[in-house]
Amino acid sequence: MRDRPTLEKPSSSFLLSGWLIQIIEKFTKSSVSAEGVEYLSNNPTLFVVNHFTRMETALLPQALYKFNGQMVHSLADSSLFVGKFGSILESVGALPLNLPGRNEKIISELMRGTYNWVIYPEGAMVKNKKVLDKGRLSMQISDATARAPHTGAAMLALQTFLKKEDYKKAIIDNNETLISYYQETYSLHGPSDLSPLDLHIVPVNISYYPLRPGKNLLSSGAQLFFKDIPDFVEEELLVEGNIILEECDISISFGHTIDLRRFTKPYRRFFALLSPFISPAKRIDYLMGAMRHRLTNEFMLRVYSSLTINMDHLVATALRFVPAQGIKEADFKKVIYLAIINIKENKQRRVHQSLSEGVINLVSGERYGPYELIIKLVLNEQAATIENGQIMVHHEKFEMPYSFHRMRIESTVSVLANEFEVMTKYVKHIKRLIATSPKKLSLQVSAQVLKTDCCLFEDERMRSFDRLHTKSRDIGKPQHLAGKANQPGIILIHGFLASPKEMEALGQKLNELGYGVYLVRLSGHGTLSKEMRNCTVKGWLESVNRGYAVLSHYHQKVVVVGFSAGALLALIKGCANVDNIVGVVAINPALVLKQKSVFFSSLLDSWNNMLSSFSMETGTIKWVDNEPECSDSNYDRIYIAGLKQLLLLQDSCREHLERVILPLLVIQGSNDPTIDVDGAEEIIEKVLSNDKQLHSINTDHHVIVRGKRAEEVYRPLLDFIKKVTEPYY
């Protein structure tokens, strides 16, 4: 009886085992994601996969069914096929390595397209992920054995394609002997049994983040119930138990397909010239001998280069190139930041979320969780130490001959660096960055952050472009006004609904005195008002951090100045764990608003979201009209979602006030129509700064940073800047 087609409804046991992914995603903090699903097709497919954990043999078939709706066959250790467990393995598509006629069965199913197949060409788990030796593919599979990947998968793929072509030719030539051979050997009954589509090879990479071995429920339970657990079993429980039970992202990346017809074409043309002189069987043997190593190298390099790049890879790799005298951690972070930007700009590889939002924190004096997580592992494994801001790498830790079955738990950092080694272009770039002088690194970071900030503005502007309503580029774009290196840098942060234009006149006056100035553009601002629907407090803080990152790499000291909502962001930034911010200025800080109806914005936003979830637009109030003092730089609409973020910013600022210890100047208009002066007094009361001052200006306008009242702001601001920076210059 012929096997069931790949797309036929799977057995109940297969679906039962499919609970593996559901259990991982629903009952643990881990998740399973896939990239490159578009490379999966209806063609008969041989999936070639890297092998790092035992769980992959169960995980991948289920993932393929989840993402592509297809069952596959795979090979498993013959010793596992015993009793009921063996029956379960067979029901989910696994077959023993010692199955009689194994290769014929694989070729038959691929020729007919009844089942796709999963093969692990490495032939065993490569626990140290060391797959390159002097630029050549060579993997260690035990303490004593290192070798190139098996060519078995390539042989099976080539045999499938070539014998299928040969069978079709035999039918055309009416070669009864050859027809009988193929039909008996591969269970064929005629050309209609063959898949009309050619065989494809799809490389697959499975990676894990974060990879953190350690005690877990599985390892503890095993030690409780079993004595004298072999080292390799204990190691696998410590590693794989944590992957399943702890928070871990399992990334499955499907690489670019290899089309066997296209790959074999030049070889087939050459050997076609020999057809009159050799038998079909010999010709196939010669073709496979000529192609199998190249094909193996081709798909294995694609397997390894399909890696999902994460923070661990970059830090582990960079540590290998740190010189004996060490490197300042601040400079090391610059290297990691620039490496991330380079990888993203190339757009050739998928990057993990550990390299997405918030990477600006690496160069802006803020904490960045993914970086701290890998540094903690580095310190725990004693691969490096950090003293007085200097990273000293213990290179012998990377070079020690660890036991193959202990590598993943004794030198995880080395494993991570090994995994990334195949990304040769990025490795070379990281090596060059480590060798770059601190001054050049700073200049590169500043230039890159400014470029990124401008690109984010342009992307946002074009995303919502409206010829009649979008603000002009000159009004909305962030600006860096370069100053003298021996003068401080001044960050200017505009208010809610406004744009950098609001602070431009003030910035130009400061810049004329030699101060370096950065006019921050808060995300969602300076483009079109509907962009406020997508803004967040986190995004605003990252906008401020970009401004700080640009200035702090040009100037030794920085003063943070904010107006209205920007004043709240300035106060929060003033709490950063850096020593070059020397003062904070809050102008008309929007801590308390006079218009109390804004407190209904959260309720209204929830109402809008509820209606939208039912696809009901009628009844939603997404925005209200606004009459700004300065219509050229401010929006004429207030989106409810954005207003909700302003309230969240107020709450966040209050939480930070007791952490403000820097010199502080608060400038407040006495009759501000928008901001309640009680907010300024609350700030002065709660901050712990020894040097704090509330300066009042007699005005009934809110926007006092431009126009006639700007001079009254400028004088106390300039006095404050001189006071907090002169001792340093």
XYZ file of C-alpha atoms in Angstrom:
729
model
C 0.000 0.000 0.000
C 1.335 3.435 -0.916
C 2.210 5.945 1.810
C -0.183 8.731 2.627
C 0.497 12.039 0.853
C 2.290 14.743 2.752
C -0.749 17.004 2.935
C -3.148 14.295 4.090
C -4.668 14.686 7.548
C -2.061 13.625 10.147
C -2.588 10.827 12.620
C -3.904 11.464 16.124
C -0.492 10.533 17.556
C 1.171 13.174 15.390
C -1.286 15.797 16.598
C -0.792 14.574 20.165
C 2.941 15.074 19.884
C 2.212 18.501 18.402
C 1.344 19.615 21.880
C 5.089 20.072 22.355
C 5.028 23.528 20.747
C 1.785 24.435 22.507
C 3.222 23.410 25.870
C 6.390 25.405 25.235
C 4.442 28.520 24.271
C 1.545 28.342 26.741
C 2.993 26.876 29.909
C 6.528 28.262 29.843
C 8.025 31.646 29.052
C 9.557 30.268 25.859
C 8.336 30.798 22.319
C 8.853 29.239 18.892
C 9.072 31.532 15.860
C 9.884 31.005 12.200
C 11.493 33.142 9.515
C 11.676 32.432 5.796
C 8.393 30.511 5.668
C 8.001 31.982 2.174
C 10.766 29.604 1.027
C 8.517 26.630 1.780
C 6.715 25.396 -1.313
C 4.752 22.452 -2.668
C 7.889 21.005 -4.245
C 9.212 17.768 -2.791
C 11.646 19.067 -0.185
C 14.660 17.806 1.689
C 15.184 19.908 4.832
C 18.811 19.974 6.020
C 19.147 21.143 9.620
C 21.844 21.953 12.177
C 21.798 19.746 15.283
C 22.440 21.238 18.718
C 19.809 19.654 20.988
C 17.956 16.346 21.118
C 14.607 18.104 21.250
C 15.045 19.290 17.641
C 14.120 15.854 16.278
C 10.654 16.265 17.820
C 10.379 20.047 17.497
C 11.108 20.569 13.803
C 8.496 18.174 12.314
C 5.863 19.831 14.484
C 7.061 23.298 13.526
C 6.888 22.394 9.836
C 3.346 21.165 10.303
C 2.422 24.353 12.175
C 4.009 26.762 9.689
C 3.511 24.854 6.424
C 0.761 22.322 7.075
C 2.931 19.384 5.985
C 3.981 16.185 7.668
C 7.559 15.054 7.143
C 9.615 11.964 7.720
C 12.871 12.030 9.630
C 15.511 9.640 10.921
C 16.142 8.880 14.587
C 18.518 6.739 16.618
C 17.643 3.071 16.038
C 17.907 2.264 19.754
C 14.825 4.385 20.446
C 12.488 2.190 18.394
C 11.524 -0.206 21.167
C 7.987 -1.168 22.256
C 5.247 1.437 22.437
C 7.690 4.317 22.321
C 8.978 3.034 18.997
C 5.426 2.849 17.680
C 4.796 6.441 18.708
C 7.985 7.555 16.945
C 6.878 5.795 13.764
C 3.409 7.349 13.956
C 4.891 10.850 14.018
C 7.048 10.239 10.965
C 10.359 9.099 12.491
C 12.137 6.086 11.068
C 15.158 4.191 12.472
C 18.583 4.734 10.976
C 18.996 0.964 10.456
C 15.728 0.561 8.556
C 16.246 -1.965 5.720
C 15.952 -0.196 2.373
C 16.107 3.187 4.133
C 17.710 5.121 1.269
C 15.391 3.596 -1.313
C 12.389 4.621 0.801
C 13.650 8.204 1.146
C 14.363 8.511 -2.568
C 11.015 6.962 -3.449
C 9.036 9.362 -1.259
C 10.932 12.379 -2.561
C 10.557 11.277 -6.196
C 6.830 10.844 -5.746
C 6.368 13.837 -3.447
C 4.430 11.801 -0.902
C 6.559 12.942 2.016
C 9.192 15.566 2.599
C 12.251 14.606 4.645
C 14.319 16.142 7.436
C 18.023 15.237 7.565
C 20.717 16.349 10.036
C 23.869 16.302 7.855
C 26.192 16.892 10.813
C 25.458 13.302 11.803
C 25.455 14.118 15.536
C 24.885 17.012 17.900
C 27.573 19.672 17.544
C 27.469 20.842 21.147
C 30.296 23.355 20.882
C 28.910 24.848 17.640
C 32.451 24.890 16.265
C 31.886 24.319 12.551
C 34.769 26.194 10.926
C 38.457 25.273 10.943
C 40.729 27.628 8.989
C 37.789 28.681 6.858
C 36.693 25.112 6.038
C 33.650 23.287 7.325
C 34.839 20.953 10.063
C 32.787 20.089 13.123
C 33.641 18.430 16.390
C 31.224 15.673 17.350
C 33.179 14.222 20.281
C 36.326 14.847 22.285
C 38.410 12.981 19.713
C 36.538 13.396 16.445
C 36.327 16.376 14.129
C 35.216 16.001 10.544
C 33.373 17.614 7.675
C 29.584 17.207 7.440
C 28.345 13.925 6.017
C 27.579 14.021 2.307
C 24.720 11.551 2.751
C 22.010 14.213 2.461
C 23.583 15.540 -0.741
C 23.819 12.010 -2.131
C 20.149 11.342 -1.403
C 19.101 14.629 -3.001
C 21.230 14.061 -6.109
C 20.099 10.458 -6.467
C 16.478 11.535 -6.192
C 16.794 14.152 -8.914
C 19.059 12.212 -11.302
C 17.242 8.883 -11.022
C 13.904 10.571 -11.475
C 15.222 12.144 -14.691
C 16.732 8.839 -15.755
C 13.466 6.995 -15.113
C 11.551 9.482 -17.279
C 14.140 9.080 -20.054
C 13.895 5.282 -19.814
C 10.148 5.551 -20.365
C 10.666 7.781 -23.403
C 13.299 5.352 -24.784
C 11.099 2.361 -23.881
C 14.031 0.825 -21.963
C 12.163 -2.040 -20.304
C 15.160 -3.192 -18.232
C 15.709 0.219 -16.698
C 11.975 0.815 -16.239
C 11.623 -2.466 -14.332
C 14.613 -1.631 -12.129
C 13.251 1.745 -11.094
C 9.704 0.514 -10.553
C 10.782 -2.417 -8.407
C 13.401 -0.489 -6.431
C 11.389 2.675 -5.775
C 7.796 1.346 -5.760
C 6.819 3.184 -8.932
C 3.979 2.178 -11.232
C 4.462 4.647 -14.028
C 5.221 8.300 -14.788
C 1.988 9.404 -13.108
C 3.509 8.384 -9.756
C 6.228 11.015 -10.091
C 5.772 14.481 -8.662
C 5.575 17.016 -11.504
C 7.724 19.371 -9.383
C 11.493 19.201 -8.939
C 13.190 18.428 -5.668
C 14.262 21.391 -3.543
C 16.698 21.546 -0.649
C 15.775 23.962 2.142
C 18.504 24.765 4.705
C 17.195 25.262 8.246
C 18.895 26.873 11.227
C 17.582 26.482 14.775
C 18.971 28.906 17.353
C 18.172 29.663 20.991
C 18.126 32.914 22.957
C 19.172 33.268 25.666
C 21.214 30.082 25.934
C 21.679 29.773 29.690
C 22.336 26.293 31.118
C 21.501 25.737 34.752
C 19.498 23.765 37.251
C 15.858 23.297 36.364
C 12.910 21.073 37.169
C 14.037 18.313 34.785
C 17.648 18.191 35.992
C 16.668 18.368 39.663
C 14.058 15.651 39.222
C 16.510 13.365 37.447
C 19.088 13.802 40.213
C 16.433 13.070 42.821
C 15.262 9.810 41.283
C 18.433 8.524 39.605
C 21.930 8.090 40.945
C 25.139 8.220 38.947
C 23.670 10.060 35.964
C 26.237 10.074 33.118
C 27.895 13.416 32.508
C 26.428 13.809 29.017
C 22.876 13.159 30.302
C 23.289 15.660 33.126
C 24.643 18.226 30.674
C 21.736 17.752 28.296
C 19.218 18.137 31.118
C 20.903 21.342 32.307
C 20.918 22.823 28.797
C 17.738 21.532 27.197
C 15.692 21.627 30.389
C 16.369 25.353 30.626
C 15.455 25.854 26.968
C 12.062 24.249 27.516
C 11.226 25.438 31.019
C 12.826 28.876 31.217
C 12.331 31.945 29.048
C 13.917 31.114 25.705
C 13.176 32.165 22.135
C 13.548 29.233 19.749
C 14.117 30.698 16.298
C 13.685 28.503 13.221
C 15.092 30.128 10.089
C 14.381 28.641 6.664
C 17.099 29.675 4.233
C 17.055 30.258 0.476
C 16.051 27.166 -1.474
C 18.512 25.188 -3.584
C 16.857 24.103 -6.834
C 18.457 20.781 -7.847
C 17.691 21.283 -11.532
C 19.503 24.591 -11.619
C 22.354 23.399 -9.388
C 23.096 20.279 -11.482
C 22.662 21.881 -14.918
C 26.331 22.669 -15.718
C 27.447 19.223 -14.542
C 24.748 17.434 -16.532
C 25.730 19.318 -19.677
C 29.341 18.208 -19.333
C 28.599 14.557 -18.566
C 26.009 14.406 -21.360
C 28.996 14.391 -23.722
C 30.056 11.053 -22.189
C 26.633 9.417 -22.511
C 27.554 7.325 -25.577
C 30.530 5.847 -23.718
C 29.224 5.048 -20.211
C 26.111 3.419 -18.781
C 23.357 5.541 -17.127
C 24.305 4.106 -13.731
C 27.956 5.074 -14.180
C 26.997 8.530 -15.396
C 24.886 9.082 -12.260
C 27.760 7.855 -10.064
C 30.195 10.240 -11.748
C 27.748 13.138 -11.429
C 27.222 12.477 -7.738
C 30.948 12.157 -7.150
C 31.529 15.503 -8.831
C 28.741 17.344 -7.011
C 28.203 15.872 -3.560
C 30.929 17.790 -1.705
C 30.094 21.100 -3.343
C 26.388 20.624 -2.709
C 27.048 19.709 0.924
C 29.186 22.804 1.448
C 26.574 24.916 -0.315
C 23.643 23.935 1.855
C 25.601 23.693 5.124
C 26.935 27.229 4.710
C 23.364 28.323 4.108
C 22.267 26.446 7.226
C 24.810 28.209 9.413
C 24.433 31.637 7.800
C 20.643 31.478 8.285
C 21.356 32.151 11.945
C 19.106 34.568 13.838
C 21.669 37.032 15.204
C 21.287 38.077 18.837
C 23.113 40.171 21.436
C 24.929 37.128 22.861
C 26.625 36.425 19.519
C 28.029 39.941 19.198
C 29.311 40.268 22.759
C 30.884 36.796 22.780
C 32.568 37.445 19.425
C 33.823 40.916 20.360
C 35.380 39.609 23.587
C 37.631 37.316 21.562
C 39.280 40.341 19.925
C 39.777 42.496 23.041
C 43.536 43.080 23.475
C 45.515 41.943 26.518
C 45.403 45.441 28.059
C 41.618 45.352 27.997
C 39.071 47.897 26.807
C 36.883 50.475 28.509
C 33.378 49.123 28.841
C 31.985 52.365 27.389
C 34.095 51.792 24.247
C 33.107 48.127 24.166
C 29.443 49.151 24.144
C 30.161 51.487 21.233
C 31.613 48.538 19.316
C 28.486 46.466 19.966
C 26.193 49.352 18.977
C 28.024 49.977 15.701
C 28.055 46.245 14.934
C 24.277 46.100 15.444
C 23.707 49.052 13.131
C 25.950 47.508 10.479
C 24.049 44.216 10.597
C 20.689 45.962 10.385
C 21.743 48.151 7.482
C 22.905 45.110 5.507
C 19.413 43.625 5.833
C 20.786 40.200 4.964
C 20.003 38.445 8.210
C 17.199 38.260 10.652
C 18.027 39.918 13.948
C 16.571 38.853 17.259
C 14.480 41.319 19.250
C 17.455 41.658 21.640
C 18.939 43.863 18.897
C 15.809 45.832 18.096
C 14.230 48.471 20.325
C 16.372 50.224 22.878
C 19.860 49.561 21.479
C 20.496 53.319 21.694
C 20.797 52.722 25.451
C 24.185 51.122 24.818
C 25.651 54.536 23.952
C 23.407 56.843 25.965
C 24.261 55.885 29.530
C 21.104 53.839 30.115
C 20.743 50.204 31.069
C 20.095 47.718 28.291
C 18.786 44.359 29.486
C 20.099 42.043 26.727
C 23.632 43.439 27.121
C 23.571 43.120 30.905
C 22.245 39.564 30.603
C 25.166 38.333 28.498
C 27.726 40.277 30.567
C 26.372 38.507 33.654
C 27.041 35.151 31.962
C 30.528 36.307 30.928
C 31.372 37.250 34.508
C 29.856 34.057 35.952
C 31.962 31.930 33.595
C 35.002 34.089 34.415
C 35.594 34.731 30.727
C 36.249 38.356 31.677
C 36.256 40.750 34.624
C 35.215 44.390 34.869
C 37.040 46.711 37.247
C 36.854 50.508 37.294
C 35.007 50.474 33.985
C 37.696 48.363 32.252
C 36.931 44.963 30.684
C 39.786 42.474 31.020
C 39.256 39.312 28.970
C 40.660 35.984 30.122
C 41.477 34.655 26.672
C 42.588 31.302 28.018
C 38.920 30.638 28.834
C 38.128 30.755 25.114
C 41.035 28.477 24.242
C 40.784 25.787 26.949
C 40.148 22.241 25.647
C 36.797 21.687 27.351
C 35.249 18.257 27.364
C 32.849 17.943 24.436
C 29.964 16.966 26.741
C 30.671 19.820 29.186
C 31.274 22.658 26.742
C 27.724 23.994 26.779
C 27.671 24.392 30.560
C 31.311 25.309 31.244
C 31.940 27.769 28.412
C 28.639 28.894 26.957
C 30.301 32.141 25.851
C 32.705 30.172 23.629
C 29.789 28.206 22.168
C 28.028 31.472 21.283
C 31.167 32.885 19.647
C 31.641 29.634 17.700
C 28.069 29.811 16.417
C 28.644 33.311 15.032
C 32.054 32.482 13.526
C 30.508 31.520 10.198
C 29.237 35.099 9.721
C 32.714 36.053 8.490
C 31.826 39.506 7.149
C 30.381 40.634 10.465
C 33.172 38.994 12.463
C 35.772 40.972 10.486
C 33.809 44.173 11.048
C 33.705 43.594 14.813
C 37.455 42.895 14.818
C 38.092 46.211 13.017
C 35.889 48.088 15.477
C 37.734 46.649 18.482
C 40.998 47.908 16.961
C 39.580 51.412 16.356
C 40.749 54.224 18.638
C 38.273 55.483 21.294
C 38.094 58.913 19.641
C 37.215 57.477 16.239
C 34.662 55.164 17.844
C 32.986 58.177 19.453
C 32.850 60.054 16.168
C 31.438 57.012 14.379
C 28.768 56.575 17.055
C 27.748 60.256 16.913
C 27.516 60.238 13.129
C 25.578 56.970 13.116
C 23.092 58.054 15.783
C 22.408 61.322 13.942
C 21.913 59.393 10.719
C 19.556 56.971 12.454
C 17.561 59.798 14.040
C 17.138 61.524 10.678
C 16.162 58.253 8.983
C 13.517 57.569 11.635
C 12.110 61.036 11.016
C 12.046 60.541 7.236
C 10.436 57.105 7.561
C 7.734 58.476 9.845
C 7.171 61.489 7.621
C 6.745 59.411 4.478
C 4.586 56.838 6.237
C 1.914 59.437 6.972
C 2.639 62.017 4.284
C -0.235 64.340 3.454
C 0.594 67.146 1.010
C -1.699 69.622 2.768
C -1.059 68.804 6.420
C 2.353 67.197 6.903
C 4.857 69.579 8.512
C 7.721 70.719 6.305
C 11.018 68.927 6.662
C 12.755 71.993 8.139
C 10.204 72.189 10.946
C 10.148 68.548 11.944
C 13.656 67.148 11.515
C 16.078 66.759 14.436
C 19.110 69.032 14.218
C 22.671 68.946 15.465
C 24.283 72.363 15.731
C 27.967 71.589 16.133
C 29.826 73.557 18.794
C 33.307 73.841 20.212
C 34.774 70.710 21.797
C 35.816 72.637 24.918
C 32.275 73.871 25.501
C 29.382 71.820 26.899
C 26.636 70.299 24.789
C 23.021 71.369 25.303
C 20.092 69.029 24.615
C 16.866 70.900 23.820
C 13.615 68.911 24.073
C 10.391 70.382 22.697
C 6.908 69.995 24.144
C 3.839 67.839 23.498
C 2.393 68.199 19.950
C 5.320 70.422 18.936
C 8.532 69.926 16.938
C 12.251 70.878 17.032
C 11.261 74.196 15.434
C 9.833 75.208 18.804
C 13.335 75.228 20.345
C 15.257 76.355 17.274
C 15.666 80.063 18.139
C 16.902 79.188 21.620
C 19.291 76.611 20.168
C 20.748 79.045 17.656
C 21.477 81.639 20.365
C 23.290 79.032 22.451
C 25.161 77.738 19.441
C 26.404 81.247 18.613
C 28.249 81.155 21.949
C 30.036 77.945 20.951
C 27.777 75.447 22.671
C 26.994 72.249 20.807
C 23.211 71.912 20.556
C 20.920 69.019 19.674
C 17.286 69.783 18.846
C 15.508 66.563 19.733
C 12.497 65.401 17.729
C 10.240 63.286 19.904
C 8.767 60.304 18.062
C 5.310 61.034 16.658
C 6.051 64.757 16.411
C 6.966 67.105 13.590
C 5.248 65.082 10.851
C 1.467 64.545 10.844
C -0.763 64.578 13.918
C -2.064 61.040 13.373
C 1.449 59.734 14.085
C 0.651 60.518 17.731
C -1.492 57.377 17.719
C 1.672 55.261 17.715
C 3.886 57.195 20.131
C 4.927 55.906 23.566
C 6.807 57.253 26.557
C 9.516 54.707 25.820
C 9.822 56.038 22.273
C 10.101 59.627 23.537
C 12.868 58.641 25.954
C 14.735 56.900 23.137
C 14.462 60.127 21.107
C 16.099 62.005 23.997
C 18.741 59.290 24.306
C 19.664 59.707 20.652
C 20.202 63.418 21.207
C 22.329 62.693 24.249
C 24.337 60.045 22.372
C 25.242 62.532 19.640
C 26.323 65.325 22.003
C 28.029 63.207 24.684
C 30.520 61.867 22.152
C 31.548 65.398 21.146
C 31.382 67.130 24.524
C 32.662 66.123 27.955
C 29.740 67.777 29.738
C 26.059 67.963 28.818
C 23.124 70.033 30.086
C 19.592 68.718 29.448
C 16.940 71.365 28.779
C 13.280 70.554 28.255
C 10.117 72.572 27.670
C 6.646 71.490 28.847
C 6.409 67.712 28.289
C 10.055 67.878 27.216
C 10.863 69.171 30.713
C 9.525 65.942 32.211
C 11.735 63.938 29.857
C 14.707 66.118 30.826
C 14.117 65.346 34.510
C 13.976 61.602 33.785
C 17.138 61.763 31.677
C 18.831 63.620 34.510
C 18.588 60.408 36.548
C 20.738 58.434 34.074
C 23.780 56.707 35.510
C 26.315 58.901 33.705
C 28.791 61.437 35.000
C 28.789 63.930 32.141
C 25.270 65.347 32.602
C 25.954 68.329 34.854
C 22.571 70.018 35.039
C 18.865 69.915 34.173
C 16.595 72.783 33.134
C 12.794 72.362 33.178
C 10.847 75.159 31.463
C 7.089 75.227 32.183
C 7.174 71.534 33.152
C 3.892 69.810 32.253
C 3.593 67.875 35.510
C 0.133 69.276 36.304
C -2.251 70.404 33.542
C -4.936 73.016 34.071
C -7.367 71.241 31.750
C -8.678 68.479 34.022
C -10.725 66.813 31.290
C -7.514 65.233 29.997
C -7.820 62.644 32.760
C -10.678 61.084 30.800
C -8.259 60.318 27.935
C -7.343 56.867 29.303
C -10.998 55.908 29.580
C -11.713 57.271 26.113
C -8.708 55.450 24.656
C -9.935 52.164 26.167
C -13.400 52.845 24.708
C -11.903 53.443 21.265
C -9.845 50.245 21.473
C -12.882 48.221 22.505
C -14.933 49.472 19.561
C -12.027 48.909 17.174
C -11.691 45.310 18.372
C -15.266 44.776 17.130
C -14.480 46.626 13.870
C -16.831 49.414 14.923
C -15.574 52.865 13.992
C -18.865 54.622 14.735
C -18.774 56.045 18.233
C -14.992 56.366 18.480
C -13.408 59.719 19.324
C -9.802 59.417 18.219
C -8.856 63.087 18.273
C -10.026 66.559 19.234
C -9.208 69.933 17.709
C -6.357 71.993 19.117
C -5.607 75.706 18.771
C -1.848 75.978 19.312
C -0.043 79.200 20.111
C 2.431 78.439 17.319
C 0.601 76.780 14.454
C 3.740 76.445 12.306
C 5.464 74.060 14.736
C 2.536 72.435 16.580
C -0.265 70.053 15.615
C -3.843 71.295 15.332
C -5.221 67.964 16.526
C -4.730 66.080 19.777
C -5.020 62.318 19.413
C -6.452 60.618 22.484
C -3.850 57.842 22.364
C -1.067 60.436 22.465
C -2.692 62.309 25.339
C -2.808 59.067 27.302
C 0.962 58.768 26.859
C 1.404 62.293 28.230
C -0.384 61.237 31.410
C 1.844 58.175 31.650
C 4.856 60.451 31.237
C 3.656 62.560 34.164
C 3.405 59.445 36.336
C 6.862 58.288 35.274
C 8.370 61.697 36.016
C 6.897 61.727 39.525
C 8.490 58.338 40.166
C 11.880 59.747 39.147
C 11.805 63.046 41.067
C 13.429 61.686 44.222
C 16.299 60.384 42.106
C 17.171 63.806 40.709
C 20.327 65.012 42.468
C 21.860 67.190 39.735
C 21.749 70.989 39.788
C 18.266 71.984 38.658
C 16.697 75.149 37.271
C 12.913 75.329 36.881
C 11.598 78.270 34.844
C 7.851 78.780 35.181
C 5.485 81.320 33.648
C 3.419 82.849 36.439
C 0.133 82.850 34.477
C 0.674 79.859 32.208
C -2.734 79.071 30.599
C -1.821 75.392 30.036
C 0.383 74.315 32.943
C -0.499 74.613 36.618
C 2.355 76.295 38.525
C 1.786 73.784 41.338
C 3.692 71.295 39.187
C 6.857 73.418 39.248
C 6.612 73.756 43.037
C 6.101 70.004 43.418
C 9.261 69.359 41.416
C 11.338 71.752 43.525
C 9.953 70.170 46.688
C 10.564 66.525 45.764
C 13.924 66.521 43.969
C 16.978 65.857 46.136
C 19.262 68.324 44.356
C 21.344 70.486 46.665
C 21.354 73.169 43.991
C 17.779 73.831 42.855
C 16.084 77.055 41.848
C 12.605 78.092 40.729
C 12.698 81.141 38.453
C 9.341 82.810 37.750
C 8.532 84.817 34.620
C 5.562 87.143 34.554
C 3.686 86.031 31.452
C 0.303 84.675 30.416
C 1.713 82.541 27.563
C 2.702 78.872 27.667
C 5.221 78.857 24.817
C 7.931 81.091 26.287
C 10.910 79.535 24.492
C 10.291 81.513 21.316
C 9.006 84.956 20.451
C 9.080 88.040 22.696
C 9.411 86.167 26.008
C 12.308 83.988 24.872
C 14.873 86.565 26.076
C 13.543 86.258 29.630
C 14.134 82.501 29.434
C 17.494 82.842 27.768
C 19.152 84.949 30.475
C 18.576 82.666 33.510
C 19.210 79.618 31.313
C 22.599 80.933 30.194
C 23.553 81.870 33.768
C 22.690 78.348 34.913
C 24.688 76.696 32.105
C 27.744 78.774 32.937
C 27.401 78.044 36.651
C 27.229 74.252 36.281
C 29.893 73.943 33.592
C 32.545 76.570 34.333
C 34.295 74.530 37.065
C 35.004 71.873 34.429
C 36.457 74.074 31.699
